[in-house]
CSV table of C-alpha atoms in Angstrom, one decimal:
chain,number,residue,atom,x,y,z
A,1,UNK,CA,87.2,86.7,128.7
A,2,UNK,CA,85.9,90.4,127.3
A,3,UNK,CA,89.8,92.3,127.6
A,4,UNK,CA,91.2,89.5,124.9
A,5,UNK,CA,87.9,89.8,123.0
A,6,UNK,CA,89.0,93.9,123.0
A,7,UNK,CA,92.3,93.3,122.2
A,8,UNK,CA,91.7,90.8,119.3
A,9,UNK,CA,89.1,93.2,117.9
A,10,UNK,CA,91.3,96.3,118.1
A,11,UNK,CA,94.4,93.7,116.9
A,12,UNK,CA,92.4,93.1,113.6
A,13,UNK,CA,91.4,96.4,113.1
A,14,UNK,CA,95.1,97.5,113.0
A,15,UNK,CA,95.7,95.0,110.9
A,16,UNK,CA,92.9,95.8,108.4
A,17,UNK,CA,93.8,99.4,108.5
A,18,UNK,CA,97.4,98.3,108.0
A,19,UNK,CA,97.1,95.9,105.3
A,20,UNK,CA,93.8,97.7,103.2
A,21,UNK,CA,94.3,101.6,104.4
A,22,UNK,CA,92.1,103.7,106.2
A,23,UNK,CA,89.1,104.9,105.0
A,24,UNK,CA,87.7,108.2,104.6
A,25,UNK,CA,84.5,110.8,104.7
A,26,UNK,CA,84.7,114.6,103.3
A,27,UNK,CA,82.7,117.3,105.7
A,28,UNK,CA,81.5,120.7,104.5
A,29,UNK,CA,83.6,123.3,106.7
A,30,UNK,CA,82.4,126.4,105.3
A,31,UNK,CA,79.9,127.6,102.5
A,32,UNK,CA,80.5,130.9,100.7
A,33,UNK,CA,77.6,130.9,97.5
A,34,UNK,CA,79.2,133.9,96.6
A,35,UNK,CA,82.6,132.1,95.7
A,36,UNK,CA,81.7,131.2,92.3
A,37,UNK,CA,84.6,129.2,90.9
A,38,UNK,CA,86.4,128.6,94.7
A,39,UNK,CA,89.8,127.1,93.9
A,40,UNK,CA,93.7,127.3,94.1
A,41,UNK,CA,93.6,125.9,97.8
A,42,UNK,CA,96.5,126.7,99.4
A,43,UNK,CA,97.4,126.3,103.3
A,44,UNK,CA,100.3,126.9,106.0
A,45,UNK,CA,99.2,126.1,109.2
A,46,UNK,CA,95.8,127.9,110.3
A,47,UNK,CA,95.9,130.4,107.5
A,48,UNK,CA,94.1,129.5,104.1
A,49,UNK,CA,94.7,131.4,100.4
A,50,UNK,CA,92.5,130.5,97.5
A,51,UNK,CA,91.0,132.4,94.8
A,52,UNK,CA,87.4,132.4,93.1
A,53,UNK,CA,85.9,134.2,90.0
A,54,UNK,CA,88.2,135.7,87.6
A,55,UNK,CA,89.4,138.6,89.8
A,56,UNK,CA,88.8,137.3,93.6
A,57,UNK,CA,90.8,136.1,96.3
A,58,UNK,CA,90.1,134.5,99.4
A,59,UNK,CA,92.2,135.0,102.6
A,60,UNK,CA,91.3,133.1,106.1
A,61,UNK,CA,93.4,134.1,109.2
A,62,UNK,CA,92.7,131.1,111.7
A,63,UNK,CA,89.7,133.1,112.7
A,64,UNK,CA,88.2,135.1,110.0
A,65,UNK,CA,87.5,134.9,106.1
A,66,UNK,CA,88.2,137.5,103.9
A,67,UNK,CA,87.5,138.2,100.2
A,68,UNK,CA,88.7,141.1,98.3
A,69,UNK,CA,88.7,141.7,93.7
A,70,UNK,CA,91.9,142.5,92.7
A,71,UNK,CA,92.4,144.8,89.5
A,72,UNK,CA,94.5,141.9,87.8
A,73,UNK,CA,93.0,138.7,86.7
A,74,UNK,CA,93.6,136.0,89.0
A,75,UNK,CA,92.0,132.7,87.0
A,76,UNK,CA,94.2,130.4,85.4
A,77,UNK,CA,96.3,131.3,88.5
A,78,UNK,CA,98.1,128.6,91.0
A,79,UNK,CA,99.1,129.4,95.0
A,80,UNK,CA,101.9,128.2,96.7
A,81,UNK,CA,104.5,128.9,99.2
A,82,UNK,CA,106.4,128.8,102.3
A,83,UNK,CA,107.1,129.5,106.4
A,84,UNK,CA,110.5,131.8,106.4
A,85,UNK,CA,112.7,131.8,108.6
A,86,UNK,CA,110.9,133.6,111.3
A,87,UNK,CA,107.8,131.6,111.1
A,88,UNK,CA,105.8,134.0,108.9
A,89,UNK,CA,104.4,132.9,105.5
A,90,UNK,CA,105.6,134.0,102.2
A,91,UNK,CA,103.1,133.1,99.6
A,92,UNK,CA,102.6,133.7,95.8
A,93,UNK,CA,100.1,133.9,93.5
A,94,UNK,CA,101.0,133.4,89.9
A,95,UNK,CA,99.9,133.1,86.8
A,96,UNK,CA,100.6,134.2,82.8
A,97,UNK,CA,101.8,137.9,83.0
A,98,UNK,CA,102.1,139.0,86.4
A,99,UNK,CA,102.6,137.5,90.2
A,100,UNK,CA,101.2,138.5,93.5
A,101,UNK,CA,103.3,138.0,96.9
A,102,UNK,CA,101.3,138.0,100.1
A,103,UNK,CA,102.0,141.0,102.5
A,104,UNK,CA,101.5,139.8,105.7
A,105,UNK,CA,101.7,143.2,107.5
A,106,UNK,CA,98.3,144.4,105.3
A,107,UNK,CA,96.9,141.0,104.9
A,108,UNK,CA,97.0,141.6,100.9
A,109,UNK,CA,98.7,141.0,97.9
A,110,UNK,CA,101.2,142.9,96.3
A,111,UNK,CA,101.3,143.3,92.3
A,112,UNK,CA,104.4,142.2,90.2
A,113,UNK,CA,104.6,142.2,86.3
A,114,UNK,CA,106.1,139.2,85.2
A,115,UNK,CA,107.2,138.1,81.5
A,116,UNK,CA,106.2,134.5,81.8
A,117,UNK,CA,103.8,133.5,79.1
A,118,UNK,CA,101.8,130.1,78.8
A,119,UNK,CA,101.7,130.0,83.0
A,120,UNK,CA,101.7,126.2,84.1
A,121,UNK,CA,102.7,125.6,87.3
A,122,UNK,CA,104.7,127.6,90.4
A,123,UNK,CA,106.8,126.3,93.3
A,124,UNK,CA,107.8,128.7,96.2
A,125,UNK,CA,111.3,126.9,97.4
A,126,UNK,CA,112.5,130.2,99.5
A,127,UNK,CA,111.4,133.4,100.4
A,128,UNK,CA,113.6,134.5,97.4
A,129,UNK,CA,113.4,131.6,95.1
A,130,UNK,CA,110.3,131.3,93.3
A,131,UNK,CA,110.5,128.3,90.5
A,132,UNK,CA,107.9,128.7,87.2
A,133,UNK,CA,107.1,126.3,84.6
A,134,UNK,CA,105.5,127.0,81.0
A,135,UNK,CA,103.9,125.5,78.8
A,136,UNK,CA,105.2,125.2,74.9
A,137,UNK,CA,105.1,128.8,73.2
A,138,UNK,CA,106.0,132.3,73.6
A,139,UNK,CA,109.4,133.0,72.5
A,140,UNK,CA,111.2,130.3,70.5
A,141,UNK,CA,107.8,128.2,70.8
A,142,UNK,CA,109.5,126.2,73.8
A,143,UNK,CA,108.6,124.9,77.7
A,144,UNK,CA,111.0,127.1,80.1
A,145,UNK,CA,111.6,126.8,83.4
A,146,UNK,CA,112.0,130.2,85.2
A,147,UNK,CA,113.6,131.2,88.6
A,148,UNK,CA,112.5,134.4,90.4
A,149,UNK,CA,114.6,135.9,93.1
A,150,UNK,CA,112.3,138.6,93.5
A,151,UNK,CA,114.0,141.0,91.2
A,152,UNK,CA,115.2,139.0,88.1
A,153,UNK,CA,112.9,136.3,86.2
A,154,UNK,CA,115.4,134.3,84.6
A,155,UNK,CA,115.3,131.4,82.1
A,156,UNK,CA,117.0,128.5,83.5
A,157,UNK,CA,116.2,125.7,81.4
A,158,UNK,CA,113.9,125.4,78.0
A,159,UNK,CA,112.3,121.9,76.6
A,160,UNK,CA,110.9,121.4,73.0
A,161,UNK,CA,107.8,121.0,74.5
A,162,UNK,CA,105.6,121.8,77.5
A,163,UNK,CA,106.1,121.2,80.8
A,164,UNK,CA,103.4,120.0,82.7
A,165,UNK,CA,104.5,120.4,86.8
A,166,UNK,CA,107.3,120.8,88.6
A,167,UNK,CA,108.6,119.7,92.4
A,168,UNK,CA,111.5,121.6,93.9
A,169,UNK,CA,114.1,119.4,95.9
A,170,UNK,CA,116.9,121.6,95.7
A,171,UNK,CA,118.1,124.5,93.3
A,172,UNK,CA,120.4,121.8,91.4
A,173,UNK,CA,117.2,119.2,92.1
A,174,UNK,CA,114.2,120.1,90.1
A,175,UNK,CA,111.6,117.4,89.4
A,176,UNK,CA,109.6,118.3,86.2
A,177,UNK,CA,106.7,116.6,83.7
A,178,UNK,CA,107.1,117.1,80.3
A,179,UNK,CA,105.8,116.3,77.0
A,180,UNK,CA,108.7,114.3,74.4
A,181,UNK,CA,109.6,116.6,71.8
A,182,UNK,CA,109.5,113.6,69.2
A,183,UNK,CA,107.1,110.9,70.0
A,184,UNK,CA,102.9,112.0,70.4
A,185,UNK,CA,101.6,111.4,73.4
A,186,UNK,CA,104.9,110.2,75.3
A,187,UNK,CA,105.5,112.0,78.6
A,188,UNK,CA,108.7,112.4,80.4
A,189,UNK,CA,109.8,112.8,84.0
A,190,UNK,CA,112.8,115.0,83.8
A,191,UNK,CA,115.4,116.5,86.2
A,192,UNK,CA,117.1,120.3,86.1
A,193,UNK,CA,120.2,119.6,88.4
A,194,UNK,CA,121.5,122.9,87.8
A,195,UNK,CA,122.7,122.9,84.2
A,196,UNK,CA,120.6,120.9,82.5
A,197,UNK,CA,118.0,118.4,81.6
A,198,UNK,CA,118.3,114.7,82.2
A,199,UNK,CA,116.0,112.4,81.2
A,200,UNK,CA,114.8,110.1,84.4
A,201,UNK,CA,111.9,108.0,83.4
A,202,UNK,CA,109.1,108.2,80.2
A,203,UNK,CA,106.2,106.5,79.3
A,204,UNK,CA,103.9,106.2,76.0
A,205,UNK,CA,100.1,107.1,76.5
A,206,UNK,CA,96.9,106.7,74.7
A,207,UNK,CA,95.9,109.3,72.2
A,208,UNK,CA,95.0,112.2,73.6
A,209,UNK,CA,96.3,111.9,77.2
A,210,UNK,CA,99.3,113.7,78.7
A,211,UNK,CA,100.1,114.1,82.5
A,212,UNK,CA,99.0,117.1,84.0
A,213,UNK,CA,99.6,117.0,87.7
A,214,UNK,CA,101.4,115.4,90.7
A,215,UNK,CA,101.5,115.0,94.0
A,216,UNK,CA,104.4,114.2,96.5
A,217,UNK,CA,104.4,114.0,100.5
A,218,UNK,CA,108.1,113.1,100.9
A,219,UNK,CA,110.0,114.2,97.5
A,220,UNK,CA,110.9,110.0,96.9
A,221,UNK,CA,107.8,109.0,95.7
A,222,UNK,CA,105.7,110.7,93.1
A,223,UNK,CA,102.1,110.5,91.8
A,224,UNK,CA,101.4,111.5,88.6
A,225,UNK,CA,97.9,111.9,86.9
A,226,UNK,CA,97.0,111.9,83.2
A,227,UNK,CA,94.5,113.9,81.5
A,228,UNK,CA,92.5,111.1,81.0
A,229,UNK,CA,92.4,109.9,84.9
A,230,UNK,CA,95.4,107.3,85.5
A,231,UNK,CA,97.7,107.9,87.6
A,232,UNK,CA,101.5,106.5,87.7
A,233,UNK,CA,103.8,106.1,90.8
A,234,UNK,CA,107.6,107.7,90.3
A,235,UNK,CA,110.1,106.7,92.5
A,236,UNK,CA,113.0,108.9,92.7
A,237,UNK,CA,115.4,106.7,94.1
A,238,UNK,CA,115.2,104.2,91.5
A,239,UNK,CA,113.8,106.2,88.6
A,240,UNK,CA,110.9,103.7,88.4
A,241,UNK,CA,107.7,104.6,86.7
A,242,UNK,CA,104.8,102.4,86.9
A,243,UNK,CA,100.9,102.7,86.1
A,244,UNK,CA,98.7,102.1,89.7
A,245,UNK,CA,95.6,103.5,88.3
A,246,UNK,CA,94.4,102.7,84.7
A,247,UNK,CA,91.3,104.7,83.9
A,248,UNK,CA,89.7,102.1,82.2
A,249,UNK,CA,89.3,100.3,85.3
A,250,UNK,CA,86.5,102.5,86.3
A,251,UNK,CA,83.7,104.7,84.7
A,252,UNK,CA,84.2,108.6,84.3
A,253,UNK,CA,87.8,108.7,85.3
A,254,UNK,CA,88.5,111.6,83.1
A,255,UNK,CA,86.0,113.6,85.5
A,256,UNK,CA,88.5,113.2,88.3
A,257,UNK,CA,91.2,114.7,86.5
A,258,UNK,CA,91.7,118.2,88.1
A,259,UNK,CA,94.0,117.3,90.8
A,260,UNK,CA,95.2,115.0,92.7
A,261,UNK,CA,96.7,114.8,96.3
A,262,UNK,CA,98.0,112.7,99.3
A,263,UNK,CA,99.3,112.8,102.9
A,264,UNK,CA,100.9,109.2,102.7
A,265,UNK,CA,102.1,106.8,99.9
A,266,UNK,CA,98.9,104.1,100.8
A,267,UNK,CA,96.3,106.1,99.5
A,268,UNK,CA,96.1,109.1,96.8
A,269,UNK,CA,93.0,111.3,96.5
A,270,UNK,CA,91.8,112.2,92.7
A,271,UNK,CA,89.1,114.9,92.5
A,272,UNK,CA,87.2,117.3,89.3
A,273,UNK,CA,83.9,117.6,88.0
A,274,UNK,CA,82.0,114.1,89.3
A,275,UNK,CA,83.7,114.9,93.3
A,276,UNK,CA,86.2,113.2,95.3
A,277,UNK,CA,87.3,109.7,94.6
A,278,UNK,CA,89.8,107.6,97.1
A,279,UNK,CA,92.5,104.9,95.4
A,280,UNK,CA,94.0,102.7,97.7
A,281,UNK,CA,97.6,101.9,96.4
A,282,UNK,CA,97.9,97.9,97.8
A,283,UNK,CA,94.9,96.8,96.7
A,284,UNK,CA,93.7,99.0,94.1
A,285,UNK,CA,90.5,99.7,95.8
A,286,UNK,CA,88.2,102.4,94.7
A,287,UNK,CA,85.8,104.9,96.9
A,288,UNK,CA,84.0,107.5,95.9
A,289,UNK,CA,83.7,109.8,99.0
A,290,UNK,CA,81.6,112.9,97.0
A,291,UNK,CA,80.0,111.8,93.8
A,292,UNK,CA,78.3,114.7,92.0
A,293,UNK,CA,76.3,115.0,88.7
A,294,UNK,CA,78.6,116.8,86.4
A,295,UNK,CA,76.9,120.2,87.1
A,296,UNK,CA,78.9,122.6,87.4
A,297,UNK,CA,77.9,123.9,90.8
A,298,UNK,CA,79.0,120.4,92.0
A,299,UNK,CA,82.6,120.4,90.5
A,300,UNK,CA,85.3,119.7,93.0
A,301,UNK,CA,88.3,122.4,91.7
A,302,UNK,CA,91.2,122.2,93.9
A,303,UNK,CA,92.7,119.9,97.0
A,304,UNK,CA,95.5,120.6,99.2
A,305,UNK,CA,97.0,118.7,101.9
A,306,UNK,CA,99.0,120.9,104.2
A,307,UNK,CA,101.9,119.4,106.3
A,308,UNK,CA,102.0,121.6,108.9
A,309,UNK,CA,98.2,121.4,110.0
A,310,UNK,CA,98.0,117.8,108.8
A,311,UNK,CA,94.6,118.7,107.1
A,312,UNK,CA,93.6,117.9,103.4
A,313,UNK,CA,90.8,120.3,101.6
A,314,UNK,CA,89.0,120.7,99.1
A,315,UNK,CA,87.2,123.9,97.1
A,316,UNK,CA,83.8,123.4,95.0
A,317,UNK,CA,82.7,125.3,92.1
A,318,UNK,CA,79.5,126.8,94.6
A,319,UNK,CA,82.0,127.9,97.4
A,320,UNK,CA,82.0,125.1,99.8
A,321,UNK,CA,84.9,123.8,101.6
A,322,UNK,CA,85.4,120.3,102.3
A,323,UNK,CA,87.5,118.6,104.6
A,324,UNK,CA,88.6,115.0,104.9
A,325,UNK,CA,88.5,113.5,107.6
A,326,UNK,CA,89.1,109.7,109.0
A,327,UNK,CA,86.0,107.4,108.9
A,328,UNK,CA,84.7,103.4,109.2
A,329,UNK,CA,82.0,104.4,106.3
A,330,UNK,CA,81.9,106.9,103.7
A,331,UNK,CA,79.9,109.8,104.2
A,332,UNK,CA,79.1,113.7,103.8
A,333,UNK,CA,78.5,115.4,106.8
A,334,UNK,CA,78.1,119.2,107.8
A,335,UNK,CA,79.6,120.9,110.6
A,336,UNK,CA,80.1,124.6,112.0
A,337,UNK,CA,83.1,126.2,111.2
A,338,UNK,CA,84.0,127.4,114.6
A,339,UNK,CA,84.7,123.8,115.6
A,340,UNK,CA,86.9,122.9,112.4
A,341,UNK,CA,88.7,125.9,111.5
A,342,UNK,CA,90.5,127.2,114.7
């Protein structure tokens, strides 16, 4: 019967999605051509923070876009934050030498001088606990893990080589990506336990390769991206580190090394100077969601998944903002901002 055929089709589609993963497309939801080098996306619900150019900052309040030029550099920075106890955002924009803290009442940033040198990444755990990791260098030529309590910047751990990224599960449970202190092109996953750094896993990479970024949705499964475009999966429950995408398996993999995002453990999304790709973990299938030419204006500089709104956005060097959408095929569409951002 027609009903049975419909049910069978729905069942097949459900099984197909569960076995092979959902397909997606990207849509342009906003564009401002003056936002050259649009990057550093961060979201909390309806609100968006980002940077552009060398000194520019961007804020979307859920209705309107606002941009401003700061007196201090914002390029080479990283934005992260949380919602505080009363539901308001606490957002910090950080880089070498200084940080900006978002002022909700004035919708602008307050400037703070910082001793952090060779800045790598930041992570806001609580309103008064902001962590920074650095590359090798500065005083005693080591990588450093800082804690800023909004008063004092304190070095809480040091490593003989650089830190690439961090994720704070708790004050005594911080996951870090680091370079080996003894073996060239060996990278490690470390844990700061509140007192010392403990090695969790390591891998020997090709010459010229190293860890650059990581993403996690649950604090247990981490996808780690390398400089050449490979992706490893780290499981914090058993310290297993395995290769899930080999950069040698696809052309131009190193052109998608600017970042990696995920919102489940079935797929992840990598992006860079050649566009955006989806990689399905179970099947290894690679899907080009957005393919560029390598021209700077087409670069996808930043991406972010927000758990509050359950939305994934990407920004391009020419001021476009893309949103990831479920789709049975792959396409790029343009839609009105009013229907997408409210």
